[in-house]
Every structure is written in C-alpha cells, then in structure tokens.
Short mmCIF file of C-alpha atoms in Angstrom, two decimals:
data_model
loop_
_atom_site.label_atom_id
_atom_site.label_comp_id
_atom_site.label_asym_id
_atom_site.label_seq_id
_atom_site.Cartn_x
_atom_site.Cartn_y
_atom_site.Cartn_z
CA UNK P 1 0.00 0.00 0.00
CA UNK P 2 1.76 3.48 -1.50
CA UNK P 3 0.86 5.49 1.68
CA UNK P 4 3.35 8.50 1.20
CA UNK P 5 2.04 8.67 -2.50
CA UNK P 6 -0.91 7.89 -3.04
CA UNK P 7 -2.25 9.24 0.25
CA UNK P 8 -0.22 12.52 -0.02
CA UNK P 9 1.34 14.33 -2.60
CA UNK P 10 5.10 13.43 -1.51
CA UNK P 11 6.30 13.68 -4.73
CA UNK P 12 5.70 17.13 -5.53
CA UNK P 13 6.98 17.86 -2.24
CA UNK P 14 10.88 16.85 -2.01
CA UNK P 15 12.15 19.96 -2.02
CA UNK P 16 11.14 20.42 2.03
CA UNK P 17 13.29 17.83 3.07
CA UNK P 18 15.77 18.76 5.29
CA UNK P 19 17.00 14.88 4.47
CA UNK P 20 15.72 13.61 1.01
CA UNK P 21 16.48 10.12 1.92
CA UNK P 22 14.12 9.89 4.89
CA UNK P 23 10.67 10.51 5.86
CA UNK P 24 10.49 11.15 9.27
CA UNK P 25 13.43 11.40 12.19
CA UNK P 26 15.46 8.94 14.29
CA UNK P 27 12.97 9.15 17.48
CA UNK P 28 9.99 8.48 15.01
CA UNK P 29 11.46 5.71 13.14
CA UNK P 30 13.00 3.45 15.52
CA UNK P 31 9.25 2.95 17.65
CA UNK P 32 7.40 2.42 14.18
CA UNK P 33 9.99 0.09 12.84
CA UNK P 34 9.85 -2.17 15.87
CA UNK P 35 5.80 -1.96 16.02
CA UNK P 36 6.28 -3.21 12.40
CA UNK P 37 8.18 -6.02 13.01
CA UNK P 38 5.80 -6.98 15.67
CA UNK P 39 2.91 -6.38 13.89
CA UNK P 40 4.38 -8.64 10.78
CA UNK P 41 5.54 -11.83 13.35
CA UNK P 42 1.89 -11.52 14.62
CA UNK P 43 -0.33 -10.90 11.27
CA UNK P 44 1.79 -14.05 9.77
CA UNK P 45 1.84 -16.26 12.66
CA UNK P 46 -1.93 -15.70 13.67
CA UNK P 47 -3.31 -15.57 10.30
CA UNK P 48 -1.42 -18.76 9.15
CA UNK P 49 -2.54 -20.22 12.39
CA UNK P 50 -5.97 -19.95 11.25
CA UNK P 51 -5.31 -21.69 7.84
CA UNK P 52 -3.63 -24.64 9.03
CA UNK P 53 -6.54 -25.37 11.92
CA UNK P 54 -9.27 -24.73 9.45
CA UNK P 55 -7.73 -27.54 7.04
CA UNK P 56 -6.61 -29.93 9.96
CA UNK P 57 -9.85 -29.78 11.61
CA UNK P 58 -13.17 -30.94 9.89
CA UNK P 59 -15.54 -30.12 12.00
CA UNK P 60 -13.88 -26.68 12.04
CA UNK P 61 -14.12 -26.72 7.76
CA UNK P 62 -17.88 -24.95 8.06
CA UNK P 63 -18.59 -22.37 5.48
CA UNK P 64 -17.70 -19.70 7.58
CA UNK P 65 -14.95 -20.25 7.93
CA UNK P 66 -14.12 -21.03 5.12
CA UNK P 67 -14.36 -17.47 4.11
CA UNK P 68 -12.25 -17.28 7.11
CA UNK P 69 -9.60 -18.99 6.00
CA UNK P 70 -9.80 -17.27 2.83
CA UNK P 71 -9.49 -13.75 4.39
CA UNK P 72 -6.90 -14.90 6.50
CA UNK P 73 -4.49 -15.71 3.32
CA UNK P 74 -5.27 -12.36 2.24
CA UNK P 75 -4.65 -10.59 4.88
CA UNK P 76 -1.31 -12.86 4.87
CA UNK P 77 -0.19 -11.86 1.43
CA UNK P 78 -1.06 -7.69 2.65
CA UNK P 79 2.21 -8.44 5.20
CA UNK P 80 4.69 -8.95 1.71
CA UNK P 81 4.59 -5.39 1.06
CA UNK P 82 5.09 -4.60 4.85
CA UNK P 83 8.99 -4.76 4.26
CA UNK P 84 9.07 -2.54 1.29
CA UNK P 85 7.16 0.06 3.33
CA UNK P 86 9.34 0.15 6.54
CA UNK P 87 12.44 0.37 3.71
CA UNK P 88 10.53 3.68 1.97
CA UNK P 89 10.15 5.57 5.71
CA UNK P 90 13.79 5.38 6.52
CA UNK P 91 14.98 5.87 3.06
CA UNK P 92 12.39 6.84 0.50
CA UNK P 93 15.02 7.74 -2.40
CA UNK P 94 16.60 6.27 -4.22
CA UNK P 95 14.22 3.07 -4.26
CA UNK P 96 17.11 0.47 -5.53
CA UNK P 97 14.32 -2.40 -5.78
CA UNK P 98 13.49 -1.69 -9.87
CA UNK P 99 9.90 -0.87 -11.63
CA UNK P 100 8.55 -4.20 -11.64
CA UNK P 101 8.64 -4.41 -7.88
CA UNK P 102 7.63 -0.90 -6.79
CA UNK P 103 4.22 -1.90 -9.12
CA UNK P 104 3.86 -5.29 -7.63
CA UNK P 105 3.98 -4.16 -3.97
CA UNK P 106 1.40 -1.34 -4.67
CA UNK P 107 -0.72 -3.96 -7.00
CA UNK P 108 -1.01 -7.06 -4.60
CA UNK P 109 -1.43 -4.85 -1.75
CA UNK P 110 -4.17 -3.26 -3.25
CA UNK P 111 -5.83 -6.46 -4.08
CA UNK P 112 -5.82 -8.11 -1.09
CA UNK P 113 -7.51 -4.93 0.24
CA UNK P 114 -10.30 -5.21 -1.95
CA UNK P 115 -10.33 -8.94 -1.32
CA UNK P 116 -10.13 -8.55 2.15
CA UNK P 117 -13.25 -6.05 2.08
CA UNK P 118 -15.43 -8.61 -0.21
CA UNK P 119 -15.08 -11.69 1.94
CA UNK P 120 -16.26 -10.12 5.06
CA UNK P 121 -19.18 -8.40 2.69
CA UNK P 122 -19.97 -11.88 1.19
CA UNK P 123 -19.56 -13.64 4.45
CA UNK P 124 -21.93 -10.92 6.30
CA UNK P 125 -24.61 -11.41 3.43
CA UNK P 126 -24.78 -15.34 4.12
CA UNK P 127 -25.06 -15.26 7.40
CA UNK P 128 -27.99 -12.93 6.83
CA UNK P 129 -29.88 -15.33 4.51
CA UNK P 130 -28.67 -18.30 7.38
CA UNK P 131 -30.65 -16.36 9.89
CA UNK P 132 -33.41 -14.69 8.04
CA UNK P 133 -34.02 -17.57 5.60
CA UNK P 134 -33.01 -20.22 7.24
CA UNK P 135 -34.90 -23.25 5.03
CA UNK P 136 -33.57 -21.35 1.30
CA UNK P 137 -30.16 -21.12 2.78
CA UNK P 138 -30.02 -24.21 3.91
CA UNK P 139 -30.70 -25.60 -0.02
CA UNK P 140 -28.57 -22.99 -1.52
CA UNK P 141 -25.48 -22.51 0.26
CA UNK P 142 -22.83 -25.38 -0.16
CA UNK P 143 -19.18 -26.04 0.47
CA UNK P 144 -18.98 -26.44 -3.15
CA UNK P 145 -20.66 -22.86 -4.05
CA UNK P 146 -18.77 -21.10 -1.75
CA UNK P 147 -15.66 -22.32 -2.89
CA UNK P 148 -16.59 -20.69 -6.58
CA UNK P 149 -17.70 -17.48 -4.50
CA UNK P 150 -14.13 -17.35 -2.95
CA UNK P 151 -12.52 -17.82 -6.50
CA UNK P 152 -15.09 -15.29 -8.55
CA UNK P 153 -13.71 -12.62 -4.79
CA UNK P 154 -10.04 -13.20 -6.14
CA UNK P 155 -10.47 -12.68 -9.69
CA UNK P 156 -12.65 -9.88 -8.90
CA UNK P 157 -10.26 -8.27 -6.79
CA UNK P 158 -7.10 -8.65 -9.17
CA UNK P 159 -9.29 -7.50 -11.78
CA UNK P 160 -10.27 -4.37 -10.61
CA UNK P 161 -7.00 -3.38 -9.25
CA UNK P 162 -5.20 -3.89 -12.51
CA UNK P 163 -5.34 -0.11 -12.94
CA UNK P 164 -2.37 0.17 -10.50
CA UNK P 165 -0.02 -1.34 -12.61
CA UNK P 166 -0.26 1.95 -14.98
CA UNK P 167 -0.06 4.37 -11.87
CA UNK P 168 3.11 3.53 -10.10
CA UNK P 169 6.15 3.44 -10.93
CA UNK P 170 9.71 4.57 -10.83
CA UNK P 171 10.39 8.05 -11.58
CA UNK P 172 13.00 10.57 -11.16
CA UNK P 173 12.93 14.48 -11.28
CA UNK P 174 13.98 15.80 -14.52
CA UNK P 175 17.37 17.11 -14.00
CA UNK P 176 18.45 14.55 -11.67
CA UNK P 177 20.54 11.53 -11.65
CA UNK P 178 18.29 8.34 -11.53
CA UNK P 179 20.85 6.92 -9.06
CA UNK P 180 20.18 9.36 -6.74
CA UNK P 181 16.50 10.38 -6.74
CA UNK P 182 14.85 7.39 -8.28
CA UNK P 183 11.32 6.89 -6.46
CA UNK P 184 8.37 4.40 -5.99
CA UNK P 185 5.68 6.91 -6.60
CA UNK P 186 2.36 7.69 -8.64
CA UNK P 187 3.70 8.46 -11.89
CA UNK P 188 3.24 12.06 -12.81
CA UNK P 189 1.44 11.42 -16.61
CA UNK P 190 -1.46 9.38 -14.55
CA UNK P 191 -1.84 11.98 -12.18
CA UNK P 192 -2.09 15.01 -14.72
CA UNK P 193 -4.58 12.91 -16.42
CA UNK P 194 -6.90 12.45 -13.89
CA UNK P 195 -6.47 8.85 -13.68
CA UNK P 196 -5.14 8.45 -10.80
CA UNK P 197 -7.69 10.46 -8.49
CA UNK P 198 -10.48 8.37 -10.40
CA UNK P 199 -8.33 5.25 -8.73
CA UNK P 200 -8.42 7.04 -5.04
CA UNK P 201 -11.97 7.38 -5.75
CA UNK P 202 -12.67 3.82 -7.08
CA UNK P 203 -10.87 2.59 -3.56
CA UNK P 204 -12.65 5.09 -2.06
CA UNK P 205 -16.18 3.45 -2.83
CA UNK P 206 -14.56 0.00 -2.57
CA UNK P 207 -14.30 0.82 1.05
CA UNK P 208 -17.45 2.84 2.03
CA UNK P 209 -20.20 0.94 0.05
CA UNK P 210 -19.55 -2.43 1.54
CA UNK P 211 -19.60 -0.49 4.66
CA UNK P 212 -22.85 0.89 4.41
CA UNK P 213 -24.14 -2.69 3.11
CA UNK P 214 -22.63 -4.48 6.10
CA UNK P 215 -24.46 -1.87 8.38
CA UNK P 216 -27.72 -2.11 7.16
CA UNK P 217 -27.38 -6.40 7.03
CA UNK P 218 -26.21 -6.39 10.66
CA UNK P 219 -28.88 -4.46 11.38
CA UNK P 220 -31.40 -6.42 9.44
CA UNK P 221 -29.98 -9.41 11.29
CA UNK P 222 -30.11 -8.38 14.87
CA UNK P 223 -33.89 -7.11 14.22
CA UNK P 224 -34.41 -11.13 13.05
CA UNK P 225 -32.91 -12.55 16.37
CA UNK P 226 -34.31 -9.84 18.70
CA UNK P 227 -37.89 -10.97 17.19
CA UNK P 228 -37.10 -15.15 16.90
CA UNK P 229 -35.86 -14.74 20.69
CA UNK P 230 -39.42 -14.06 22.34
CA UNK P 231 -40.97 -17.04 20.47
CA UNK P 232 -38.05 -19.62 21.01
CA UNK P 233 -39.83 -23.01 21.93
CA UNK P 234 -37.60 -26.10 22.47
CA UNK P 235 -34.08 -27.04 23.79
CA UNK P 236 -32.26 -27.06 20.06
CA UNK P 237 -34.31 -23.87 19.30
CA UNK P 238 -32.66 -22.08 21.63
CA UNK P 239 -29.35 -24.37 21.09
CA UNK P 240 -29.58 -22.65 17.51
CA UNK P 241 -30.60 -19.03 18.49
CA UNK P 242 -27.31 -18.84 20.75
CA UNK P 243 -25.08 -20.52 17.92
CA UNK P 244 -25.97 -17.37 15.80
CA UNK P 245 -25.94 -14.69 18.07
CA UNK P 246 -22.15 -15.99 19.26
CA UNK P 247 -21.02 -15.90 15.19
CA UNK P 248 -22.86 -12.51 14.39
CA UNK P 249 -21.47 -11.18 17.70
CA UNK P 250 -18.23 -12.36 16.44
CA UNK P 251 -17.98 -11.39 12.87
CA UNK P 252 -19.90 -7.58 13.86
CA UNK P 253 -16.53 -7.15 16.45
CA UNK P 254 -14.30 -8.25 12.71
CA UNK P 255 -16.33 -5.75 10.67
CA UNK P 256 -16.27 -3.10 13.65
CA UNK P 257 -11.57 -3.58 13.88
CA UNK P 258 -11.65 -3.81 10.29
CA UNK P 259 -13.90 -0.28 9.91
CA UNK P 260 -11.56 1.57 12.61
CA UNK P 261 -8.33 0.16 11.87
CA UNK P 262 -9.19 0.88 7.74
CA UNK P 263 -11.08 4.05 7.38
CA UNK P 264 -7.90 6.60 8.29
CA UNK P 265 -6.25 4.96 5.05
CA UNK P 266 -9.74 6.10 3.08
CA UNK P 267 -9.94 9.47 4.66
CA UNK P 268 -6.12 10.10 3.57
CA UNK P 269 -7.66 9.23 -0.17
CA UNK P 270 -10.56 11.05 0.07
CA UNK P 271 -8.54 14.11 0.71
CA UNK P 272 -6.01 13.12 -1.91
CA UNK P 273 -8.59 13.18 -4.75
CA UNK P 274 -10.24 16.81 -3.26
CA UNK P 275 -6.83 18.12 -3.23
CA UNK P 276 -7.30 19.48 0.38
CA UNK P 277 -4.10 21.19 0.88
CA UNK P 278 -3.28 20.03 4.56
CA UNK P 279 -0.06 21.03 5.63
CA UNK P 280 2.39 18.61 4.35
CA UNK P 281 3.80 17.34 7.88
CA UNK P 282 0.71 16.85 9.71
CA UNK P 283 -0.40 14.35 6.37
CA UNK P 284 2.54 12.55 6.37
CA UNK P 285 1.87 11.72 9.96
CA UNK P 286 -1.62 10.89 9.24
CA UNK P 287 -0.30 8.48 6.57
CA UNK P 288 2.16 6.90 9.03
CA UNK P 289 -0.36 6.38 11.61
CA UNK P 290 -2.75 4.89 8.65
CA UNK P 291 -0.05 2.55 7.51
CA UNK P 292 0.09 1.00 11.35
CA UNK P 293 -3.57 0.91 11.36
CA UNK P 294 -3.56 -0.79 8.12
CA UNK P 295 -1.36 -3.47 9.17
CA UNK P 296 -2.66 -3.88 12.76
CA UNK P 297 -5.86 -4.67 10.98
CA UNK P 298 -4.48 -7.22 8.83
CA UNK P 299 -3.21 -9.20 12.46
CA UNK P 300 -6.15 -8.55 14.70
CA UNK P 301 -8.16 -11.44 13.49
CA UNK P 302 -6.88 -13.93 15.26
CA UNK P 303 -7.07 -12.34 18.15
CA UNK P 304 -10.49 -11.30 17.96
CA UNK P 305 -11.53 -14.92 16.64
CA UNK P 306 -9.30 -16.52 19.97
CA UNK P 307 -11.25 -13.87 22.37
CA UNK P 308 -14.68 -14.41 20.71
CA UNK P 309 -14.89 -17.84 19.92
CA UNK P 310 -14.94 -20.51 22.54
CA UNK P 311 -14.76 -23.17 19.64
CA UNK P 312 -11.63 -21.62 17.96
CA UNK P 313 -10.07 -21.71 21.05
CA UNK P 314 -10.24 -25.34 21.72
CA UNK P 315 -8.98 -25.60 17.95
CA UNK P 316 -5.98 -23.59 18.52
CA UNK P 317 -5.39 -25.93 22.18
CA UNK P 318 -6.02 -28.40 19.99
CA UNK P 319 -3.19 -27.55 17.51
CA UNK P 320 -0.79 -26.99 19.85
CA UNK P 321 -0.83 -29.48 21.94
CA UNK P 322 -0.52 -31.72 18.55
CA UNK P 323 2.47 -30.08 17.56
CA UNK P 324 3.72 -30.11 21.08
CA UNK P 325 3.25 -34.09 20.99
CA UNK P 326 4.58 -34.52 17.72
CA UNK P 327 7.68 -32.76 18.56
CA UNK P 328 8.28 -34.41 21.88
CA UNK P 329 7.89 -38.12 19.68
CA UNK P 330 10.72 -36.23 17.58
CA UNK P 331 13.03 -35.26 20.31
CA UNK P 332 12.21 -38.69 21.83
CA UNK P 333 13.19 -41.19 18.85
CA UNK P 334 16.09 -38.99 18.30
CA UNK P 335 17.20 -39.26 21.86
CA UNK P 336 16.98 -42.99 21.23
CA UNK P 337 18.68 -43.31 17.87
CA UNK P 338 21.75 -41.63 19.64
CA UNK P 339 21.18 -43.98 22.59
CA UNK P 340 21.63 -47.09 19.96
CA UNK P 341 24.03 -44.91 18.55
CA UNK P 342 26.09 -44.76 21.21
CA UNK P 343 25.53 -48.94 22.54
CA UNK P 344 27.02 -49.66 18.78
CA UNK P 345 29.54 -47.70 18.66
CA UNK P 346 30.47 -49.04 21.66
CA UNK P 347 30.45 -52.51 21.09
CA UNK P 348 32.06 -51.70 17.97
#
C-alpha cells in the first residue's frame, strides 16, 4: 500500500526535506519500525494459524470459515509489502528495488484490500440469509458454491486493481541523476490525467459501500434474532438461536476492527482526490499512523476470533498441543537413535 504517494502528494513535495532520503526522524522511526516487526511476526503467525486449523480440523471446515480462511491468506499476502514500506520511511530515495517491484507491492497490496473487504461483505450477506431464511439457505449454500464465490472474490479483486499497474512506478525528477533520486511513486502522466484520483476514488467506494451494506445487514440481522428470541420453543431452538448470536457477535466485532483500523487509510484518499491542501507534515503523519492501522488490521483477526470464539479456542489448544506431541515423539526417537548410537559404537 503506496501510503506516502498515493495518500499525499510526496512527490511534488521533495524539495522540504531537510534529508531527502528519509521521511520522518530517528525518534519516530525506531518505535514504528519495531511496532512493524511486531505487527508482521503476529499478522503471519496468527493468520497462518488460522489456515492450518481450518484444514486440519473438519468439524472446524464450516462455510464460515471457510471465508475465514480465505481472508486470512489475504490478509497474509497484505504483510509482503510490509517490508518494502518500513524500507521507503527510513529511506524513500533512491528506491534500488526496480519498476517491476515498486508496481507489484502497490498492486497485490491493493488487491488483497479489496479482497479482504469482499469476503467479510460476502460472508456478512450469508449469514444474513442463514438467519433470516433459514430453510432457502439451507438448499442454496454449499461447500462447493462457496468455494466458486471465494474464486469469482479473487479474480474480482485482481481484476479491478489492474489499474495500478499503470499508476506507479519509478520516476526521477527531470534534471536529476536516476541513481540518486529514483522513487516508488504515482507516476506524474497518470496523475495530470486524472487517472489516478479516479483510482483514489474507485478505492474510495470500494471501502465505504460495503460499509454501508454491512451496516444495514447487521442491522437487518439483529432485528431477526431480537424478534425469533421471544418465540423460542424447544431445547435445540434455543441451542440454535445462541449458535448465531455468538457468530454474528463475532464477525460484527471483525467488521467493527476492520472499519476503525481501515477508514484513516480512506480518509487520507478522500482528501487526496479533493486536493485538500493540509499542511504537508501533519499528512505525512496521518499516513504513518494509517499505515500502522492498516497493518494492525491485517493481524487482529486472530485475536479477535481466539477472544470471541470458545470453539476456535479449543482448535488452537487443539493444535498446539498436537504439535507439542509430535515434537516431543521427535526429540524422543532422536534421543533414542543416539542412545543405539552410542551402545554400537560401543560394542564396535
């Protein structure tokens, strides 16, 4: 995610560098950089966590989480550009990584955004139709059709952020040596031509329209269970009343941490494509702090899921202690291969 570019204007603003190789100073940096590395152990760790028990486990392999799982490898793949960000705040120029990686950071970073934002639309609308219509969804929603759903959410979201590959790039100032002042920035032609602020824009809606949807199915949804509760007759009833309350209370915390940790990012774009001329310092701040959010976002899921969910916890017990056994069998037959080891050589 181009945060200093696309966000800002930092490229028609080098000249008020006091240092044009970095973006912010030493005290600034060094906090950031180690809330970075944290926040890329944890988004990795936790979200591949989540992967592996959803595909061990098959009573855990339910269609929500499927999407789960799904999310969770995007929100994986959003952590690859982490690096290349961290490099661009302590030195922003001369980017030494070539063309075709400055556009692929920006490009799969922007498509696991929008992929990101789809599953937890698509996932919000089935649980509506599981809880509103519970007979039709029964009949229509299958393992099988929510595995083309997942697919038709990828394509859709490297489709649509194809456009990024024609608005980033390397550039230079014109009278400057391309060793020197080489940057990974909106390129200047796309930005004169409008394109690029009808990008910020198309991101822009990406992000609040699948907002607004989500608000008015969760609120569609709690209206269903706050009228099925006072005519609940019957032990599995009830059993099945609680089951979706617990997952809507769950995934309404997700959409809640993935609205606050992502709107600062769309605010910074909003103001992009209006021009707003903010004082240049104060937005580059605002795009730091955005870039943590972003990220934070991307790792909070498996904390929220491990908090939330009583049967993701066992899962996660479940998968350590499995590991923890498997690796103690290790240790053990290779503490007794040395033993033998040892009794032949001797005898030897």
């Amino acid at each position: 995610m181009d945060f200093f570019s696309l966000n800002g204007s930092i490229g028609n603003n080098t000249e008020y560098y006091e240092d044009p190789s970095s973006l912010f100073d030493m005290p600034v940096l060094v906090p950031v950089t180690i809330i970075c590395i944290l926040l890329f152990f944890l988004g990795i760790t936790g979200n591949m966590t989540i992967i592996l028990i959803f595909k061990r486990y098959k009573e855990m392999q339910t269609t929500v989480n499927m999407y789960l799982s799904s999310m969770a490898l995007s929100d994986s793949l959003i952590f690859l550009g982490l690096p290349s960000d961290l490099y661009r705040i302590w030195k922003y120029k001369p980017y030494i990584f070539g063309n075709f990686l400055c556009k692929f950071n920006v490009y799969l970073n922007e498509t696991c955004t929008y992929c990101t934002i789809l599953h937890i639309t698509t996932l919000s609308v089935e649980r509506y139709f599981a809880i509103c219509f519970p007979l039709k969804a029964k009949a229509t929603i299958t393992k099988r059709r929510v595995k083309g759903i997942i697919l038709l959410i990828w394509v859709c979201s490297a489709v649509t952020a194809i456009p990024i590959l024609f608005l980033f790039g390397v550039e230079h100032r014109n009278g400057s040596l391309p060793e020197e002042t080489n940057e990974c920035k909106y390129i200047e032609q796309a930005a004169r031509s409008g394109l690029l602020e009808t990008m910020a824009w198309l991101s822009t809606l990406y992000f609040f329209l699948p907002v607004v949807c989500l608000v008015l199915l969760y609120g569609l949804i709690c209206r269903k269970l706050w009228r099925t509760a006072r005519n609940l007759e019957g032990h599995h009833a009830a059993t099945r009343e609680r089951h979706h309350h617990q997952t809507v209370k769950m995934l309404a915390v997700v959409v809640v941490a993935f609205v606050l940790c992502w709107l600062p990012l769309h605010v910074g774009r909003i103001l992009f494509a209006q021009g707003s001329t903010v004082l240049y310092e104060i937005s580059q701040y605002f795009n730091l702090i955005s870039m943590l959010l972003f990220y934070f976002g991307a790792s909070v899921n498996p904390i929220l899921y491990n908090v939330m969910s009583q049967k993701y916890r066992k899962a996660v017990c479940k998968f350590l202690n499995h590991n923890q056994a498997w690796q103690q069998r290790n240790l053990s037959r290779s503490g007794k291969a040395s033993v033998e080891g040892v009794e032949i050589s001797s005898f030897l």
